[in-house]
Amino acid sequence: MIAEIVYGNLISKQTLLEAFDLAETTAPRISAVGAGGKTTTLKRLAAEYTDMGRKPIVTTTTHLFREDSPLFLEDPSVGEILALLDKEGCVFAGGKAGNGKIRSLPAEVLEAVLQLQKPVVLEADGAKMLPVKFPADHEPVILPQTTHILYICGMDAPGRKIKEVCFRAELLADFLGKSPEELLTTQDIAALAQSRLAGRKGAGDGMRYAVVLNKADTRKRRDAALEVWEAMDRRKEIRVIVTANGWVV
């Protein structure tokens, strides 16, 4: 399920493209950062674009797990990417990285991909499968061509110890003025989502920014998502989307 928080209410949306106002955008460059569902979100976006016949390209500026799927290409040429797009309607492309992952495409291939009139969705951060992240100095890796940034956070994180749920927990604890042993709160997530040192790090002028509170599968987690929204500064006018595999009453 997908919903946008509007004036404290969850307003259902049919698709992520609708939730992010992306359906009519011809060739967006969408970067997912943060933790707790980046790949899942990008795959859902890619599936929605494919259903529309828009032929998306999924790639990464860091690393992305390689699946045993005909949609994945390692070290492809632009011609190979276009051929698979014509055949399958979607492609996941990257350089060969080993360890079951792909990495960023070579510069010349990536540049050519970014010139195509196709949606390009990019995993631009890494989080070691944890639900929350604080970026190191070199993170995230956001391309200047980026049009939309999605900051993702797992709603299984609030109420648990920072050291248990955060990638780069010491950095996050320093940012919050806490110990890694302390609990992460919904107010902490709101602070991350709004900060130019965390969620909005690397977001340039003209890039549209939205927060995705993922894994809100239970009423408790949906309530936590609403608490995050409530703790945010309305003047920043940040769009907040809540996602889950399914609502549980």
PDB file of C-alpha atoms in Angstrom:
ATOM      1  CA  MET A   1       0.000   0.000   0.000  1.00  0.00           C
ATOM      2  CA  ILE A   2       1.004   3.602  -0.662  1.00  0.00           C
ATOM      3  CA  ALA A   3      -0.207   6.775   1.019  1.00  0.00           C
ATOM      4  CA  GLU A   4       0.797  10.416   1.293  1.00  0.00           C
ATOM      5  CA  ILE A   5       0.520  12.213   4.620  1.00  0.00           C
ATOM      6  CA  VAL A   6      -1.559  15.339   4.022  1.00  0.00           C
ATOM      7  CA  TYR A   7      -2.516  17.519   7.008  1.00  0.00           C
ATOM      8  CA  GLY A   8      -1.910  14.566   9.314  1.00  0.00           C
ATOM      9  CA  ASN A   9      -4.034  12.124   7.318  1.00  0.00           C
ATOM     10  CA  LEU A  10      -2.993   9.144   5.219  1.00  0.00           C
ATOM     11  CA  ILE A  11      -4.298   9.674   1.690  1.00  0.00           C
ATOM     12  CA  SER A  12      -4.144   6.481  -0.373  1.00  0.00           C
ATOM     13  CA  LYS A  13      -2.382   6.533  -3.740  1.00  0.00           C
ATOM     14  CA  GLN A  14      -2.650   3.942  -6.476  1.00  0.00           C
ATOM     15  CA  THR A  15       1.031   4.038  -7.461  1.00  0.00           C
ATOM     16  CA  LEU A  16       4.358   5.474  -6.403  1.00  0.00           C
ATOM     17  CA  LEU A  17       4.391   7.446  -9.641  1.00  0.00           C
ATOM     18  CA  GLU A  18       1.182   9.145  -8.544  1.00  0.00           C
ATOM     19  CA  ALA A  19       2.481   9.705  -5.023  1.00  0.00           C
ATOM     20  CA  PHE A  20       5.634  11.430  -6.321  1.00  0.00           C
ATOM     21  CA  ASP A  21       3.940  13.264  -9.227  1.00  0.00           C
ATOM     22  CA  LEU A  22       6.144  11.365 -11.655  1.00  0.00           C
ATOM     23  CA  ALA A  23       3.600   9.849 -14.031  1.00  0.00           C
ATOM     24  CA  GLU A  24       3.788  12.729 -16.507  1.00  0.00           C
ATOM     25  CA  THR A  25       7.522  13.407 -16.183  1.00  0.00           C
ATOM     26  CA  THR A  26       9.183  12.342 -19.433  1.00  0.00           C
ATOM     27  CA  ALA A  27      12.722  11.427 -18.397  1.00  0.00           C
ATOM     28  CA  PRO A  28      13.261  11.753 -14.632  1.00  0.00           C
ATOM     29  CA  ARG A  29      16.524  10.802 -12.936  1.00  0.00           C
ATOM     30  CA  ILE A  30      15.465   9.417  -9.570  1.00  0.00           C
ATOM     31  CA  SER A  31      18.022   8.720  -6.826  1.00  0.00           C
ATOM     32  CA  ALA A  32      17.140   6.651  -3.764  1.00  0.00           C
ATOM     33  CA  VAL A  33      19.146   7.330  -0.595  1.00  0.00           C
ATOM     34  CA  GLY A  34      18.899   6.333   3.047  1.00  0.00           C
ATOM     35  CA  ALA A  35      17.998   2.831   4.182  1.00  0.00           C
ATOM     36  CA  GLY A  36      15.184   0.404   4.789  1.00  0.00           C
ATOM     37  CA  GLY A  37      13.882  -0.275   1.299  1.00  0.00           C
ATOM     38  CA  LYS A  38      15.776   1.560  -1.441  1.00  0.00           C
ATOM     39  CA  THR A  39      15.980  -1.382  -3.820  1.00  0.00           C
ATOM     40  CA  THR A  40      12.369  -2.385  -3.202  1.00  0.00           C
ATOM     41  CA  THR A  41      11.202   1.157  -3.903  1.00  0.00           C
ATOM     42  CA  LEU A  42      13.233   1.427  -7.103  1.00  0.00           C
ATOM     43  CA  LYS A  43      11.992  -1.958  -8.317  1.00  0.00           C
ATOM     44  CA  ARG A  44       8.413  -0.881  -7.674  1.00  0.00           C
ATOM     45  CA  LEU A  45       8.955   2.335  -9.597  1.00  0.00           C
ATOM     46  CA  ALA A  46      10.544   0.393 -12.448  1.00  0.00           C
ATOM     47  CA  ALA A  47       7.607  -2.026 -12.555  1.00  0.00           C
ATOM     48  CA  GLU A  48       5.129   0.857 -12.693  1.00  0.00           C
ATOM     49  CA  TYR A  49       7.045   2.509 -15.533  1.00  0.00           C
ATOM     50  CA  THR A  50       7.225  -0.817 -17.368  1.00  0.00           C
ATOM     51  CA  ASP A  51       3.458  -1.285 -17.031  1.00  0.00           C
ATOM     52  CA  MET A  52       3.068   2.137 -18.658  1.00  0.00           C
ATOM     53  CA  GLY A  53       5.382   1.175 -21.507  1.00  0.00           C
ATOM     54  CA  ARG A  54       7.934   3.798 -20.448  1.00  0.00           C
ATOM     55  CA  LYS A  55      10.988   1.450 -20.544  1.00  0.00           C
ATOM     56  CA  PRO A  56      12.954   2.424 -17.392  1.00  0.00           C
ATOM     57  CA  ILE A  57      16.657   1.864 -16.775  1.00  0.00           C
ATOM     58  CA  VAL A  58      17.710   0.934 -13.237  1.00  0.00           C
ATOM     59  CA  THR A  59      21.334   1.435 -12.258  1.00  0.00           C
ATOM     60  CA  THR A  60      23.483   2.588  -9.349  1.00  0.00           C
ATOM     61  CA  THR A  61      26.137   5.084  -8.387  1.00  0.00           C
ATOM     62  CA  THR A  62      27.292   2.753  -5.582  1.00  0.00           C
ATOM     63  CA  HIS A  63      26.304  -0.929  -5.590  1.00  0.00           C
ATOM     64  CA  LEU A  64      23.169  -2.921  -6.293  1.00  0.00           C
ATOM     65  CA  PHE A  65      22.514  -6.618  -5.693  1.00  0.00           C
ATOM     66  CA  ARG A  66      22.530  -8.580  -8.918  1.00  0.00           C
ATOM     67  CA  GLU A  67      19.573 -10.912  -9.352  1.00  0.00           C
ATOM     68  CA  ASP A  68      19.415 -14.056 -11.457  1.00  0.00           C
ATOM     69  CA  SER A  69      17.128 -12.383 -13.958  1.00  0.00           C
ATOM     70  CA  PRO A  70      17.247 -11.735 -17.712  1.00  0.00           C
ATOM     71  CA  LEU A  71      16.660  -8.060 -16.915  1.00  0.00           C
ATOM     72  CA  PHE A  72      20.178  -7.680 -15.440  1.00  0.00           C
ATOM     73  CA  LEU A  73      23.186  -6.733 -17.548  1.00  0.00           C
ATOM     74  CA  GLU A  74      26.818  -6.548 -16.407  1.00  0.00           C
ATOM     75  CA  ASP A  75      29.272  -4.263 -18.200  1.00  0.00           C
ATOM     76  CA  PRO A  76      26.844  -3.590 -21.063  1.00  0.00           C
ATOM     77  CA  SER A  77      27.231  -1.247 -23.978  1.00  0.00           C
ATOM     78  CA  VAL A  78      24.535   1.331 -24.623  1.00  0.00           C
ATOM     79  CA  GLY A  79      23.423  -0.771 -27.593  1.00  0.00           C
ATOM     80  CA  GLU A  80      22.975  -3.824 -25.356  1.00  0.00           C
ATOM     81  CA  ILE A  81      20.944  -1.762 -22.885  1.00  0.00           C
ATOM     82  CA  LEU A  82      18.668  -0.473 -25.638  1.00  0.00           C
ATOM     83  CA  ALA A  83      18.236  -3.933 -27.146  1.00  0.00           C
ATOM     84  CA  LEU A  84      17.134  -5.402 -23.808  1.00  0.00           C
ATOM     85  CA  LEU A  85      14.823  -2.441 -23.216  1.00  0.00           C
ATOM     86  CA  ASP A  86      13.118  -3.103 -26.535  1.00  0.00           C
ATOM     87  CA  LYS A  87      12.766  -6.788 -25.695  1.00  0.00           C
ATOM     88  CA  GLU A  88      11.797  -6.685 -21.996  1.00  0.00           C
ATOM     89  CA  GLY A  89      10.626  -3.120 -21.370  1.00  0.00           C
ATOM     90  CA  CYS A  90      13.009  -2.671 -18.418  1.00  0.00           C
ATOM     91  CA  VAL A  91      16.697  -3.173 -17.697  1.00  0.00           C
ATOM     92  CA  PHE A  92      18.958  -3.263 -14.635  1.00  0.00           C
ATOM     93  CA  ALA A  93      22.494  -2.339 -15.692  1.00  0.00           C
ATOM     94  CA  GLY A  94      25.851  -1.864 -13.995  1.00  0.00           C
ATOM     95  CA  GLY A  95      29.504  -2.690 -14.001  1.00  0.00           C
ATOM     96  CA  LYS A  96      30.634  -6.070 -12.735  1.00  0.00           C
ATOM     97  CA  ALA A  97      31.547  -5.794  -9.058  1.00  0.00           C
ATOM     98  CA  GLY A  98      31.689  -9.340  -7.680  1.00  0.00           C
ATOM     99  CA  ASN A  99      30.102 -10.502  -4.424  1.00  0.00           C
ATOM    100  CA  GLY A 100      26.749 -10.758  -6.170  1.00  0.00           C
ATOM    101  CA  LYS A 101      26.569  -7.041  -6.896  1.00  0.00           C
ATOM    102  CA  ILE A 102      26.828  -4.592  -9.756  1.00  0.00           C
ATOM    103  CA  ARG A 103      28.483  -1.195  -9.474  1.00  0.00           C
ATOM    104  CA  SER A 104      28.241   2.089 -11.334  1.00  0.00           C
ATOM    105  CA  LEU A 105      28.393   1.938 -15.108  1.00  0.00           C
ATOM    106  CA  PRO A 106      31.551   3.226 -16.814  1.00  0.00           C
ATOM    107  CA  ALA A 107      31.413   6.996 -17.130  1.00  0.00           C
ATOM    108  CA  GLU A 108      30.907   7.053 -20.889  1.00  0.00           C
ATOM    109  CA  VAL A 109      28.080   4.497 -20.769  1.00  0.00           C
ATOM    110  CA  LEU A 110      26.388   6.225 -17.856  1.00  0.00           C
ATOM    111  CA  GLU A 111      26.603   9.573 -19.634  1.00  0.00           C
ATOM    112  CA  ALA A 112      24.974   8.081 -22.730  1.00  0.00           C
ATOM    113  CA  VAL A 113      22.225   6.477 -20.615  1.00  0.00           C
ATOM    114  CA  LEU A 114      21.486   9.810 -18.960  1.00  0.00           C
ATOM    115  CA  GLN A 115      21.001  11.394 -22.379  1.00  0.00           C
ATOM    116  CA  LEU A 116      18.251   8.918 -23.306  1.00  0.00           C
ATOM    117  CA  GLN A 117      14.656  10.058 -23.076  1.00  0.00           C
ATOM    118  CA  LYS A 118      13.873   7.271 -20.617  1.00  0.00           C
ATOM    119  CA  PRO A 119      13.245   7.172 -16.867  1.00  0.00           C
ATOM    120  CA  VAL A 120      16.466   6.357 -15.010  1.00  0.00           C
ATOM    121  CA  VAL A 121      16.286   5.207 -11.403  1.00  0.00           C
ATOM    122  CA  LEU A 122      19.462   4.947  -9.350  1.00  0.00           C
ATOM    123  CA  GLU A 123      20.430   3.409  -6.055  1.00  0.00           C
ATOM    124  CA  ALA A 124      22.687   6.133  -4.696  1.00  0.00           C
ATOM    125  CA  ASP A 125      23.480   4.891  -1.190  1.00  0.00           C
ATOM    126  CA  GLY A 126      24.292   1.751   0.788  1.00  0.00           C
ATOM    127  CA  ALA A 127      23.083   0.676   4.218  1.00  0.00           C
ATOM    128  CA  LYS A 128      24.084  -2.957   4.880  1.00  0.00           C
ATOM    129  CA  MET A 129      20.400  -4.020   5.006  1.00  0.00           C
ATOM    130  CA  LEU A 130      19.690  -1.864   8.071  1.00  0.00           C
ATOM    131  CA  PRO A 131      16.587   0.366   8.343  1.00  0.00           C
ATOM    132  CA  VAL A 132      18.344   3.691   9.076  1.00  0.00           C
ATOM    133  CA  LYS A 133      21.548   5.324   7.884  1.00  0.00           C
ATOM    134  CA  PHE A 134      23.706   8.362   8.511  1.00  0.00           C
ATOM    135  CA  PRO A 135      25.982   9.191   5.573  1.00  0.00           C
ATOM    136  CA  ALA A 136      29.749   9.290   5.704  1.00  0.00           C
ATOM    137  CA  ASP A 137      31.635  12.155   4.053  1.00  0.00           C
ATOM    138  CA  HIS A 138      31.620  10.450   0.642  1.00  0.00           C
ATOM    139  CA  GLU A 139      27.930   9.520   0.749  1.00  0.00           C
ATOM    140  CA  PRO A 140      25.444   9.549  -0.871  1.00  0.00           C
ATOM    141  CA  VAL A 141      26.581   9.579  -4.511  1.00  0.00           C
ATOM    142  CA  ILE A 142      24.040  11.829  -6.215  1.00  0.00           C
ATOM    143  CA  LEU A 143      24.546  12.737  -9.846  1.00  0.00           C
ATOM    144  CA  PRO A 144      24.096  16.384 -10.874  1.00  0.00           C
ATOM    145  CA  GLN A 145      21.522  15.211 -13.446  1.00  0.00           C
ATOM    146  CA  THR A 146      19.271  13.982 -10.627  1.00  0.00           C
ATOM    147  CA  THR A 147      15.757  15.421 -10.749  1.00  0.00           C
ATOM    148  CA  HIS A 148      14.191  13.606  -7.766  1.00  0.00           C
ATOM    149  CA  ILE A 149      15.655  12.341  -4.471  1.00  0.00           C
ATOM    150  CA  LEU A 150      13.801   9.791  -2.349  1.00  0.00           C
ATOM    151  CA  TYR A 151      15.034   9.529   1.235  1.00  0.00           C
ATOM    152  CA  ILE A 152      13.962   6.149   2.573  1.00  0.00           C
ATOM    153  CA  CYS A 153      13.736   5.007   6.176  1.00  0.00           C
ATOM    154  CA  GLY A 154      12.344   1.777   7.636  1.00  0.00           C
ATOM    155  CA  MET A 155       9.601   2.175  10.200  1.00  0.00           C
ATOM    156  CA  ASP A 156      10.855  -0.917  12.001  1.00  0.00           C
ATOM    157  CA  ALA A 157      13.584   1.323  13.463  1.00  0.00           C
ATOM    158  CA  PRO A 158      11.818   3.606  16.018  1.00  0.00           C
ATOM    159  CA  GLY A 159      11.935   2.364  19.592  1.00  0.00           C
ATOM    160  CA  ARG A 160      15.086   0.282  19.069  1.00  0.00           C
ATOM    161  CA  LYS A 161      18.693   1.005  20.015  1.00  0.00           C
ATOM    162  CA  ILE A 162      20.597   3.182  17.551  1.00  0.00           C
ATOM    163  CA  LYS A 163      23.442   0.666  17.384  1.00  0.00           C
ATOM    164  CA  GLU A 164      21.003  -2.094  16.367  1.00  0.00           C
ATOM    165  CA  VAL A 165      19.205  -0.311  13.531  1.00  0.00           C
ATOM    166  CA  CYS A 166      21.588   2.226  12.041  1.00  0.00           C
ATOM    167  CA  PHE A 167      24.385   1.899   9.525  1.00  0.00           C
ATOM    168  CA  ARG A 168      27.160   4.216  10.752  1.00  0.00           C
ATOM    169  CA  ALA A 169      25.562   4.305  14.198  1.00  0.00           C
ATOM    170  CA  GLU A 170      28.360   6.349  15.792  1.00  0.00           C
ATOM    171  CA  LEU A 171      27.893   9.128  13.231  1.00  0.00           C
ATOM    172  CA  LEU A 172      24.142   9.139  13.782  1.00  0.00           C
ATOM    173  CA  ALA A 173      24.551   9.196  17.552  1.00  0.00           C
ATOM    174  CA  ASP A 174      26.928  12.172  17.287  1.00  0.00           C
ATOM    175  CA  PHE A 175      24.454  13.983  15.031  1.00  0.00           C
ATOM    176  CA  LEU A 176      21.621  13.439  17.523  1.00  0.00           C
ATOM    177  CA  GLY A 177      23.730  14.103  20.625  1.00  0.00           C
ATOM    178  CA  LYS A 178      22.961  10.625  21.905  1.00  0.00           C
ATOM    179  CA  SER A 179      24.714   7.388  22.755  1.00  0.00           C
ATOM    180  CA  PRO A 180      24.468   4.446  20.350  1.00  0.00           C
ATOM    181  CA  GLU A 181      22.870   2.593  23.278  1.00  0.00           C
ATOM    182  CA  GLU A 182      19.905   4.977  23.341  1.00  0.00           C
ATOM    183  CA  LEU A 183      16.639   4.394  21.521  1.00  0.00           C
ATOM    184  CA  LEU A 184      15.923   5.944  18.146  1.00  0.00           C
ATOM    185  CA  THR A 185      12.731   8.006  18.223  1.00  0.00           C
ATOM    186  CA  THR A 186      10.332   9.248  15.584  1.00  0.00           C
ATOM    187  CA  GLN A 187      11.588  12.761  16.337  1.00  0.00           C
ATOM    188  CA  ASP A 188      15.112  11.572  15.513  1.00  0.00           C
ATOM    189  CA  ILE A 189      13.927  10.279  12.137  1.00  0.00           C
ATOM    190  CA  ALA A 190      12.234  13.610  11.449  1.00  0.00           C
ATOM    191  CA  ALA A 191      15.520  15.369  12.218  1.00  0.00           C
ATOM    192  CA  LEU A 192      17.369  13.078   9.806  1.00  0.00           C
ATOM    193  CA  ALA A 193      14.805  13.542   7.063  1.00  0.00           C
ATOM    194  CA  GLN A 194      15.042  17.334   7.187  1.00  0.00           C
ATOM    195  CA  SER A 195      18.794  17.757   7.624  1.00  0.00           C
ATOM    196  CA  ARG A 196      21.228  18.835   4.906  1.00  0.00           C
ATOM    197  CA  LEU A 197      23.750  16.625   6.715  1.00  0.00           C
ATOM    198  CA  ALA A 198      21.578  13.499   6.427  1.00  0.00           C
ATOM    199  CA  GLY A 199      18.501  12.899   4.275  1.00  0.00           C
ATOM    200  CA  ARG A 200      18.849  16.059   2.215  1.00  0.00           C
ATOM    201  CA  LYS A 201      22.610  15.812   1.872  1.00  0.00           C
ATOM    202  CA  GLY A 202      23.571  16.372  -1.755  1.00  0.00           C
ATOM    203  CA  ALA A 203      20.144  17.640  -2.762  1.00  0.00           C
ATOM    204  CA  GLY A 204      20.873  20.467  -5.157  1.00  0.00           C
ATOM    205  CA  ASP A 205      18.680  23.362  -6.203  1.00  0.00           C
ATOM    206  CA  GLY A 206      15.932  22.159  -8.503  1.00  0.00           C
ATOM    207  CA  MET A 207      16.016  18.565  -7.251  1.00  0.00           C
ATOM    208  CA  ARG A 208      12.656  17.499  -5.845  1.00  0.00           C
ATOM    209  CA  TYR A 209      12.953  15.812  -2.466  1.00  0.00           C
ATOM    210  CA  ALA A 210      10.559  13.412  -0.744  1.00  0.00           C
ATOM    211  CA  VAL A 211      10.675  11.201   2.336  1.00  0.00           C
ATOM    212  CA  VAL A 212       9.557   7.565   2.118  1.00  0.00           C
ATOM    213  CA  LEU A 213       8.638   5.912   5.411  1.00  0.00           C
ATOM    214  CA  ASN A 214       8.713   2.250   4.448  1.00  0.00           C
ATOM    215  CA  LYS A 215       7.707  -1.006   6.193  1.00  0.00           C
ATOM    216  CA  ALA A 216       4.641   0.622   7.783  1.00  0.00           C
ATOM    217  CA  ASP A 217       2.837  -2.716   7.752  1.00  0.00           C
ATOM    218  CA  THR A 218       1.142  -2.428  11.154  1.00  0.00           C
ATOM    219  CA  ARG A 219      -1.008   0.174  12.857  1.00  0.00           C
ATOM    220  CA  LYS A 220       1.827   0.860  15.319  1.00  0.00           C
ATOM    221  CA  ARG A 221       4.246   1.590  12.480  1.00  0.00           C
ATOM    222  CA  ARG A 222       1.708   3.766  10.667  1.00  0.00           C
ATOM    223  CA  ASP A 223       1.212   5.732  13.864  1.00  0.00           C
ATOM    224  CA  ALA A 224       4.997   6.095  14.100  1.00  0.00           C
ATOM    225  CA  ALA A 225       5.076   7.432  10.520  1.00  0.00           C
ATOM    226  CA  LEU A 226       2.467  10.020  11.458  1.00  0.00           C
ATOM    227  CA  GLU A 227       4.614  10.998  14.458  1.00  0.00           C
ATOM    228  CA  VAL A 228       7.566  11.536  12.129  1.00  0.00           C
ATOM    229  CA  TRP A 229       5.443  13.818   9.950  1.00  0.00           C
ATOM    230  CA  GLU A 230       4.134  15.657  13.028  1.00  0.00           C
ATOM    231  CA  ALA A 231       7.696  16.362  14.203  1.00  0.00           C
ATOM    232  CA  MET A 232       8.734  17.884  10.874  1.00  0.00           C
ATOM    233  CA  ASP A 233       8.847  21.595  10.108  1.00  0.00           C
ATOM    234  CA  ARG A 234       5.856  22.321   7.831  1.00  0.00           C
ATOM    235  CA  ARG A 235       7.647  25.347   6.398  1.00  0.00           C
ATOM    236  CA  LYS A 236      10.045  23.038   4.589  1.00  0.00           C
ATOM    237  CA  GLU A 237       7.082  21.597   2.634  1.00  0.00           C
ATOM    238  CA  ILE A 238       8.638  18.134   2.395  1.00  0.00           C
ATOM    239  CA  ARG A 239       6.415  15.475   0.877  1.00  0.00           C
ATOM    240  CA  VAL A 240       6.103  12.371   3.078  1.00  0.00           C
ATOM    241  CA  ILE A 241       5.011   9.051   1.574  1.00  0.00           C
ATOM    242  CA  VAL A 242       4.195   5.959   3.632  1.00  0.00           C
ATOM    243  CA  THR A 243       4.635   2.543   2.044  1.00  0.00           C
ATOM    244  CA  ALA A 244       4.105  -1.078   3.055  1.00  0.00           C
ATOM    245  CA  ASN A 245       3.545  -4.494   1.546  1.00  0.00           C
ATOM    246  CA  GLY A 246       0.057  -4.336   3.045  1.00  0.00           C
ATOM    247  CA  TRP A 247      -1.880  -2.507   5.743  1.00  0.00           C
ATOM    248  CA  VAL A 248      -2.500  -4.578   8.868  1.00  0.00           C
ATOM    249  CA  VAL A 249      -5.281  -3.305  11.148  1.00  0.00           C
TER     250      VAL A 249
END
